[in-house]
PDB file of C-alpha atoms in Angstrom:
ATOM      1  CA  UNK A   1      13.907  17.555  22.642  1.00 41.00           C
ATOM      2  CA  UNK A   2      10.778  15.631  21.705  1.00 56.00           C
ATOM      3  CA  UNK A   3      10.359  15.111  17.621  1.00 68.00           C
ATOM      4  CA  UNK A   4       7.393  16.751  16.352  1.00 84.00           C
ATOM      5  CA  UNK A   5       4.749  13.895  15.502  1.00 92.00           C
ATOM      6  CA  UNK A   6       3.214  14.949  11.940  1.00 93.00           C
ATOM      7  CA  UNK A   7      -0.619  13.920  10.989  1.00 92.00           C
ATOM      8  CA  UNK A   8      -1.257  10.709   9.606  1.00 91.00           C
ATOM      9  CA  UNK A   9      -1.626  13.466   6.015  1.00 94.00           C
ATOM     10  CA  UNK A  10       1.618  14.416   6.582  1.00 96.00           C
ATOM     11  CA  UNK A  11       3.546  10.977   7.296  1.00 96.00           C
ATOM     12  CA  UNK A  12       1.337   8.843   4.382  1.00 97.00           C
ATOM     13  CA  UNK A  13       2.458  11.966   1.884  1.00 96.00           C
ATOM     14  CA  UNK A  14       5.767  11.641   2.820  1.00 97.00           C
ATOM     15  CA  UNK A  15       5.955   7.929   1.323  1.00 98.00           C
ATOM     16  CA  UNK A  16       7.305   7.385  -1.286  1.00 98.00           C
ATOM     17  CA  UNK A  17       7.222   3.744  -1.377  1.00 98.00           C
ATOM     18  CA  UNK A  18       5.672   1.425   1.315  1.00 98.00           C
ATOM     19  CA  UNK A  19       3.484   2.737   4.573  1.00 98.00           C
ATOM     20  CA  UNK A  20       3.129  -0.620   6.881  1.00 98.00           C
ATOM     21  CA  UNK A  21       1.072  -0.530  10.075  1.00 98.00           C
ATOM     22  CA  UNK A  22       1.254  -3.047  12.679  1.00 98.00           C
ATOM     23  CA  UNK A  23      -1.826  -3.254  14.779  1.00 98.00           C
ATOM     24  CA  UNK A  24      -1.444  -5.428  18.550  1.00 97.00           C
ATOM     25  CA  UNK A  25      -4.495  -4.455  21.013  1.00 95.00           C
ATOM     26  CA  UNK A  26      -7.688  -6.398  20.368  1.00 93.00           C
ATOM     27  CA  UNK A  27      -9.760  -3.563  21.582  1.00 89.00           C
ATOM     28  CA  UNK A  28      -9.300   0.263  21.083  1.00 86.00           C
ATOM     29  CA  UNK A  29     -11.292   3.160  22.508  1.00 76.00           C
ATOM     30  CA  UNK A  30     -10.954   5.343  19.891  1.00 63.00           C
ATOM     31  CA  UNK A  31     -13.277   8.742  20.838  1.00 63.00           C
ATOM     32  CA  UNK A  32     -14.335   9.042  16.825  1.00 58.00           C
ATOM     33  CA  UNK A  33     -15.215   4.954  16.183  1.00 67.00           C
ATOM     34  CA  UNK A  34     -17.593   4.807  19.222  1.00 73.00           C
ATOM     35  CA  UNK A  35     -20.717   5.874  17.534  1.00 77.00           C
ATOM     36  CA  UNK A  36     -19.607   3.734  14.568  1.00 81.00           C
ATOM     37  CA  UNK A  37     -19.069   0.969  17.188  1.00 83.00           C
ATOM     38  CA  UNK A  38     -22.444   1.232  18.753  1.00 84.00           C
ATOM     39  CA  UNK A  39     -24.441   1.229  15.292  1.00 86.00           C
ATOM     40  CA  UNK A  40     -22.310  -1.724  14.584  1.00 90.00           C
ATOM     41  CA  UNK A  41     -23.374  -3.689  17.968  1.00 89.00           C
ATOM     42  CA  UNK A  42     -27.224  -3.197  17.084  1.00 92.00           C
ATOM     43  CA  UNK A  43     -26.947  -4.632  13.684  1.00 92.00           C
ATOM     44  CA  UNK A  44     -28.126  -1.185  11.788  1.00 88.00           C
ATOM     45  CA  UNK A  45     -24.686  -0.949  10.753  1.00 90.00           C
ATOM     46  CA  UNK A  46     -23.832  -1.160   6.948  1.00 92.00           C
ATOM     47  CA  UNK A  47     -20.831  -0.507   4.761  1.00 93.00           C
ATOM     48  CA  UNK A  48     -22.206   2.829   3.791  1.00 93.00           C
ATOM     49  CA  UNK A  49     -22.001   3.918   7.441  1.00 91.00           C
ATOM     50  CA  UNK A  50     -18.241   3.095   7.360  1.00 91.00           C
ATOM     51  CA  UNK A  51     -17.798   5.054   4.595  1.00 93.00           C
ATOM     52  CA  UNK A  52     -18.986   7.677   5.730  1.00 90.00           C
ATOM     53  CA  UNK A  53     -17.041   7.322   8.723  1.00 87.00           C
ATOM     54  CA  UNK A  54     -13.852   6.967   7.529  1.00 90.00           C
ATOM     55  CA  UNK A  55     -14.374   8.953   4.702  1.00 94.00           C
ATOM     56  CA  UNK A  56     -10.792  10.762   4.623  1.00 95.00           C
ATOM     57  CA  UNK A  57      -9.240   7.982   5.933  1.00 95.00           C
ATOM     58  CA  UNK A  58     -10.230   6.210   2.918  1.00 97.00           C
ATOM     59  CA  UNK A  59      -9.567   8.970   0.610  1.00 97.00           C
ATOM     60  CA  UNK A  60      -5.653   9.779   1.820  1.00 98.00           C
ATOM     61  CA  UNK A  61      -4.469   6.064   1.387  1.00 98.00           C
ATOM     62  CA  UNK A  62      -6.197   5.947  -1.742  1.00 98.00           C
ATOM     63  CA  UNK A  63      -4.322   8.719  -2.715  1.00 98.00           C
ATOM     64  CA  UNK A  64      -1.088   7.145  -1.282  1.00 98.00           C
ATOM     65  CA  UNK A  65      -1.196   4.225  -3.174  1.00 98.00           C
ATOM     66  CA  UNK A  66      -2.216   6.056  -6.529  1.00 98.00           C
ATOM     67  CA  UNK A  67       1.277   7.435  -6.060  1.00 98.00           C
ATOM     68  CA  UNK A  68       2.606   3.851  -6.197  1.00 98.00           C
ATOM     69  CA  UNK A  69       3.180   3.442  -2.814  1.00 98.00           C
ATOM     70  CA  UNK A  70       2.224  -0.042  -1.075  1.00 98.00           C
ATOM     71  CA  UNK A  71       0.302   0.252   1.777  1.00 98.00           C
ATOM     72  CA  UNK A  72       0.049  -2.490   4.182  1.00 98.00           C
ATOM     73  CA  UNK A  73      -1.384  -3.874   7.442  1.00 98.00           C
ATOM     74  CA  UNK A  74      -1.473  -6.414   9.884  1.00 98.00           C
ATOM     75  CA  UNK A  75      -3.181  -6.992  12.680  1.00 98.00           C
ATOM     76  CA  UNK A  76      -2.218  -9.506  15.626  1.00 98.00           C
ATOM     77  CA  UNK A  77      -5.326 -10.832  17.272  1.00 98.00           C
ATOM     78  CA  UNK A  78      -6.250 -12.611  20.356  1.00 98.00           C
ATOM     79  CA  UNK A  79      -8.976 -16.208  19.910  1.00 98.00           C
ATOM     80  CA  UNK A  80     -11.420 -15.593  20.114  1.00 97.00           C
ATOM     81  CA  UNK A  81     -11.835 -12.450  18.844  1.00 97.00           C
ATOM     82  CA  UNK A  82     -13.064  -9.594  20.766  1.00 92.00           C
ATOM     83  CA  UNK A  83     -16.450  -7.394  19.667  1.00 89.00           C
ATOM     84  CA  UNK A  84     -13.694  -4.629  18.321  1.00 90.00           C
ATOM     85  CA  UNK A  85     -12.071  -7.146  16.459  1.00 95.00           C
ATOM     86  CA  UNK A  86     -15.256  -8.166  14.760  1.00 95.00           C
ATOM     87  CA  UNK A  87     -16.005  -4.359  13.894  1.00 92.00           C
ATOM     88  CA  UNK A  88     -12.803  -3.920  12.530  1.00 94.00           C
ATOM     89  CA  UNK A  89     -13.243  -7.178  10.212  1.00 97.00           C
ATOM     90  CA  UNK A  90     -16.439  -5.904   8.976  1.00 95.00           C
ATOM     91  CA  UNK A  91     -14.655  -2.471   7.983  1.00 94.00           C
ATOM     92  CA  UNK A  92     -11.570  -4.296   6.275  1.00 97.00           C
ATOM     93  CA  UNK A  93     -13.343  -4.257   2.898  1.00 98.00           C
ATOM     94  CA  UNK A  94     -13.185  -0.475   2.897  1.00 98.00           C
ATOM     95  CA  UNK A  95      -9.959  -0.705   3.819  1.00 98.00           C
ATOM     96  CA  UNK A  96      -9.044  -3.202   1.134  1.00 98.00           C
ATOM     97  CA  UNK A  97     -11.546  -0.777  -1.655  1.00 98.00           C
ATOM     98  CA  UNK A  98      -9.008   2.129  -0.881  1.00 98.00           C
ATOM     99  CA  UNK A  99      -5.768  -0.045  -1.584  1.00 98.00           C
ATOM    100  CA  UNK A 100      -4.639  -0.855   1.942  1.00 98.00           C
ATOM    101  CA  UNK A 101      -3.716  -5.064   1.762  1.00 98.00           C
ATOM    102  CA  UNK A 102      -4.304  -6.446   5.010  1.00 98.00           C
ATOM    103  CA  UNK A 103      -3.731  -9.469   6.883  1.00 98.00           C
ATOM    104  CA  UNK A 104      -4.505 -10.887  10.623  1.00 98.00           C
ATOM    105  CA  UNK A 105      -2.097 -13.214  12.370  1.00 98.00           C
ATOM    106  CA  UNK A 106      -3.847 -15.112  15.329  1.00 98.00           C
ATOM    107  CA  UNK A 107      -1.283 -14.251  18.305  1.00 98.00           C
ATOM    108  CA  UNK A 108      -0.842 -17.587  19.057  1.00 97.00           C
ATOM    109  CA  UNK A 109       0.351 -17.836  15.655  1.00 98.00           C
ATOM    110  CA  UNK A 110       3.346 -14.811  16.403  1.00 98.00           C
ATOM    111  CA  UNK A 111       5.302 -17.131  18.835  1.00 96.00           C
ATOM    112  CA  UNK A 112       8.781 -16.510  18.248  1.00 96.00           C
ATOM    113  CA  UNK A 113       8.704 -12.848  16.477  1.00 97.00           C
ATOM    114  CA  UNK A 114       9.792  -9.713  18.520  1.00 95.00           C
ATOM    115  CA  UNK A 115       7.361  -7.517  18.606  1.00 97.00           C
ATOM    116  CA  UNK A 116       7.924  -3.762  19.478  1.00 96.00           C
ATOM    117  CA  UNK A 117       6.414  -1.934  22.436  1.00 95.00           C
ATOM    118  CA  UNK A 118       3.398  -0.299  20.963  1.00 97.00           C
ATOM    119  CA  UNK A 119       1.474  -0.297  17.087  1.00 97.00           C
ATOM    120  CA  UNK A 120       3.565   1.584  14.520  1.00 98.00           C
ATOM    121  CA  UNK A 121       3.395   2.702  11.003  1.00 98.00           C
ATOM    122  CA  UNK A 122       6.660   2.407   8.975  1.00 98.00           C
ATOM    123  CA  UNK A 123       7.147   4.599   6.292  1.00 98.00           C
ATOM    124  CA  UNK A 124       9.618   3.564   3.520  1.00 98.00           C
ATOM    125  CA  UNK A 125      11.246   1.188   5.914  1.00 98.00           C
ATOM    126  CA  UNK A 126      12.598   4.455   8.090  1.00 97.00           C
ATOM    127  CA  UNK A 127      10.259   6.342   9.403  1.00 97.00           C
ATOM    128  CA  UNK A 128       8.610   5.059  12.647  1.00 97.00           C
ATOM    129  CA  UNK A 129       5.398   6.296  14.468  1.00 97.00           C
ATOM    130  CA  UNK A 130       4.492   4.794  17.500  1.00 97.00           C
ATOM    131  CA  UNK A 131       0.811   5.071  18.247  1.00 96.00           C
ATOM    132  CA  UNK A 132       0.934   4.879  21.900  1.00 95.00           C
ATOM    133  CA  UNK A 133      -2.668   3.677  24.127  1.00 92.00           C
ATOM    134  CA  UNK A 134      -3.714   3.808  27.473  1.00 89.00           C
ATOM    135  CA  UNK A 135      -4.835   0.923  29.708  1.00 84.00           C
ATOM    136  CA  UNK A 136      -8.152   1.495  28.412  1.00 80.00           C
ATOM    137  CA  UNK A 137      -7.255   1.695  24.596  1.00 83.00           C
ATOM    138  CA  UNK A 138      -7.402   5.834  24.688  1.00 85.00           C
ATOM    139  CA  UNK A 139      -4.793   7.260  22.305  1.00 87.00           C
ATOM    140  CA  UNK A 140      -2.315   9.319  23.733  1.00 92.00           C
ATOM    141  CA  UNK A 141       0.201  11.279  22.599  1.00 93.00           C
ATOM    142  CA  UNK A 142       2.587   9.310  19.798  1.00 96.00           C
ATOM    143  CA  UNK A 143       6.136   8.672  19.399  1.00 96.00           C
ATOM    144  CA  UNK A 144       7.844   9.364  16.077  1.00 96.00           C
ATOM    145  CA  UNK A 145      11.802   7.674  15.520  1.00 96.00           C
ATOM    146  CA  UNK A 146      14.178   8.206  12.755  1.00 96.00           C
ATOM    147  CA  UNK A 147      16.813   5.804  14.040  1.00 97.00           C
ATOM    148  CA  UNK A 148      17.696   3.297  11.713  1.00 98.00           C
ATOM    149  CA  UNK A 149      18.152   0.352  14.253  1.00 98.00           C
ATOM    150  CA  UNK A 150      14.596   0.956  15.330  1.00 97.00           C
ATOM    151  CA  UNK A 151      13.338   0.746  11.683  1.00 98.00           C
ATOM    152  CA  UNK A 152      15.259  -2.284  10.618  1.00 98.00           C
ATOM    153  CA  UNK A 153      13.698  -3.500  14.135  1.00 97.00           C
ATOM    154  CA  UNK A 154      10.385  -2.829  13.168  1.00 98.00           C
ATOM    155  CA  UNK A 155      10.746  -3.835   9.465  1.00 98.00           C
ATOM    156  CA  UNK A 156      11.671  -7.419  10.323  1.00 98.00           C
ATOM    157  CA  UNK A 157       8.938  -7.651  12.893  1.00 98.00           C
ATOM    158  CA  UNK A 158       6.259  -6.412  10.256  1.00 98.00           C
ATOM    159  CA  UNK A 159       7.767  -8.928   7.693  1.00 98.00           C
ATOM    160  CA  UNK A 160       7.615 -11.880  10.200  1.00 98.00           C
ATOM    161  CA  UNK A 161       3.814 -10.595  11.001  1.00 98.00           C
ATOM    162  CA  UNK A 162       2.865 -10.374   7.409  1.00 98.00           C
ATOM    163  CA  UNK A 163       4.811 -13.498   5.538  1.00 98.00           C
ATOM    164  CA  UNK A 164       2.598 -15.883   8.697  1.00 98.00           C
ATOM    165  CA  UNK A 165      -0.331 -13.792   8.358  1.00 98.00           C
ATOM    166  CA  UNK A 166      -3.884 -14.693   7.055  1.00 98.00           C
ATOM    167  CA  UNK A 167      -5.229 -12.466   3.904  1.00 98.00           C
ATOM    168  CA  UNK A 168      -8.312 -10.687   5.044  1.00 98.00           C
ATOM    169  CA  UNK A 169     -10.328 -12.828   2.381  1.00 97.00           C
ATOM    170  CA  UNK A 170      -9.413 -16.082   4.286  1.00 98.00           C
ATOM    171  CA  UNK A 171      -9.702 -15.523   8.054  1.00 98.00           C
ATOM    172  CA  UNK A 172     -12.803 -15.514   9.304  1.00 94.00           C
ATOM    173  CA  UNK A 173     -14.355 -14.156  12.447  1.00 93.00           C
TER     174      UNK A 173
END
């Protein structure tokens, strides 16, 4: 029987000490960033408009690391970067304002790690949620895992990712 996926709410207040998120597809089609994305490609596009986009985004991992909880993430990126990629750079300081650390890794760069079959989020090294995509970067439904080969799995992946990746600060797009 499929395990019931809980909402991104749910899994980050479930932490109690580290939330990491691995990040692999250089473009996503994400139904509530295209407007964002849009403003963003004609240049209208300020930091205020991400705010307001991501709003309770911002507000639930601020809240998860007030708790002490680290919360991390990485993204592995194709070079040259794609328009997403860009956006998402531009947003990172929000990201970074609400707590989150964050580093890229240039996939050329990630030669040698094993890498899992989809994104994930790790919650306090045992809690795994797949966040599964399309073809055309369309979310569909996730995949949640408990077993504690798969975490170790994806805990050594994330720590390869992060220990050769570039703080947000220092790579530039």
């Amino acid at each position: 029987m499929p395990q019931k996926v809980p909402s991104f709410a749910e899994l980050l207040s479930s932490a109690t000490r580290s939330a990491v998120h691995l990040e692999m597809r250089d473009t996503y089609a994400v139904a509530e960033e295209a407007e964002e994305l849009r403003l963003w490609r004609s240049g209208s596009w300020t930091l205020d408009d991400g705010r307001k986009a991501l709003g309770e985004w911002l507000d639930l991992v601020a809240e998860t690391v007030a708790r002490g909880v680290v919360v991390r993430r990485a993204r592995i990126v194709s070079e040259p970067v794609t328009d997403y990629i860009r956006y998402e750079h531009a947003l990172t300081p929000l990201n970074l304002e609400a707590g989150e650390e964050v580093r890229w890794l240039p996939r050329r760069r990630a030669a040698g790690i094993w890498l899992p079959h989809a994104d994930f989020w790790l919650i306090d090294d045992r809690v795994v949620r797949f966040n599964h995509f399309s073809g055309d970067g369309e979310a569909v439904e996730p995949e949640m895992s408990e077993d504690p080969h798969i975490a170790a799995t994806c805990f050594f992946a994330f720590a390869q990712v992060w220990e050769r990746g570039i703080p947000h600060g220092e790579y530039p797009v």
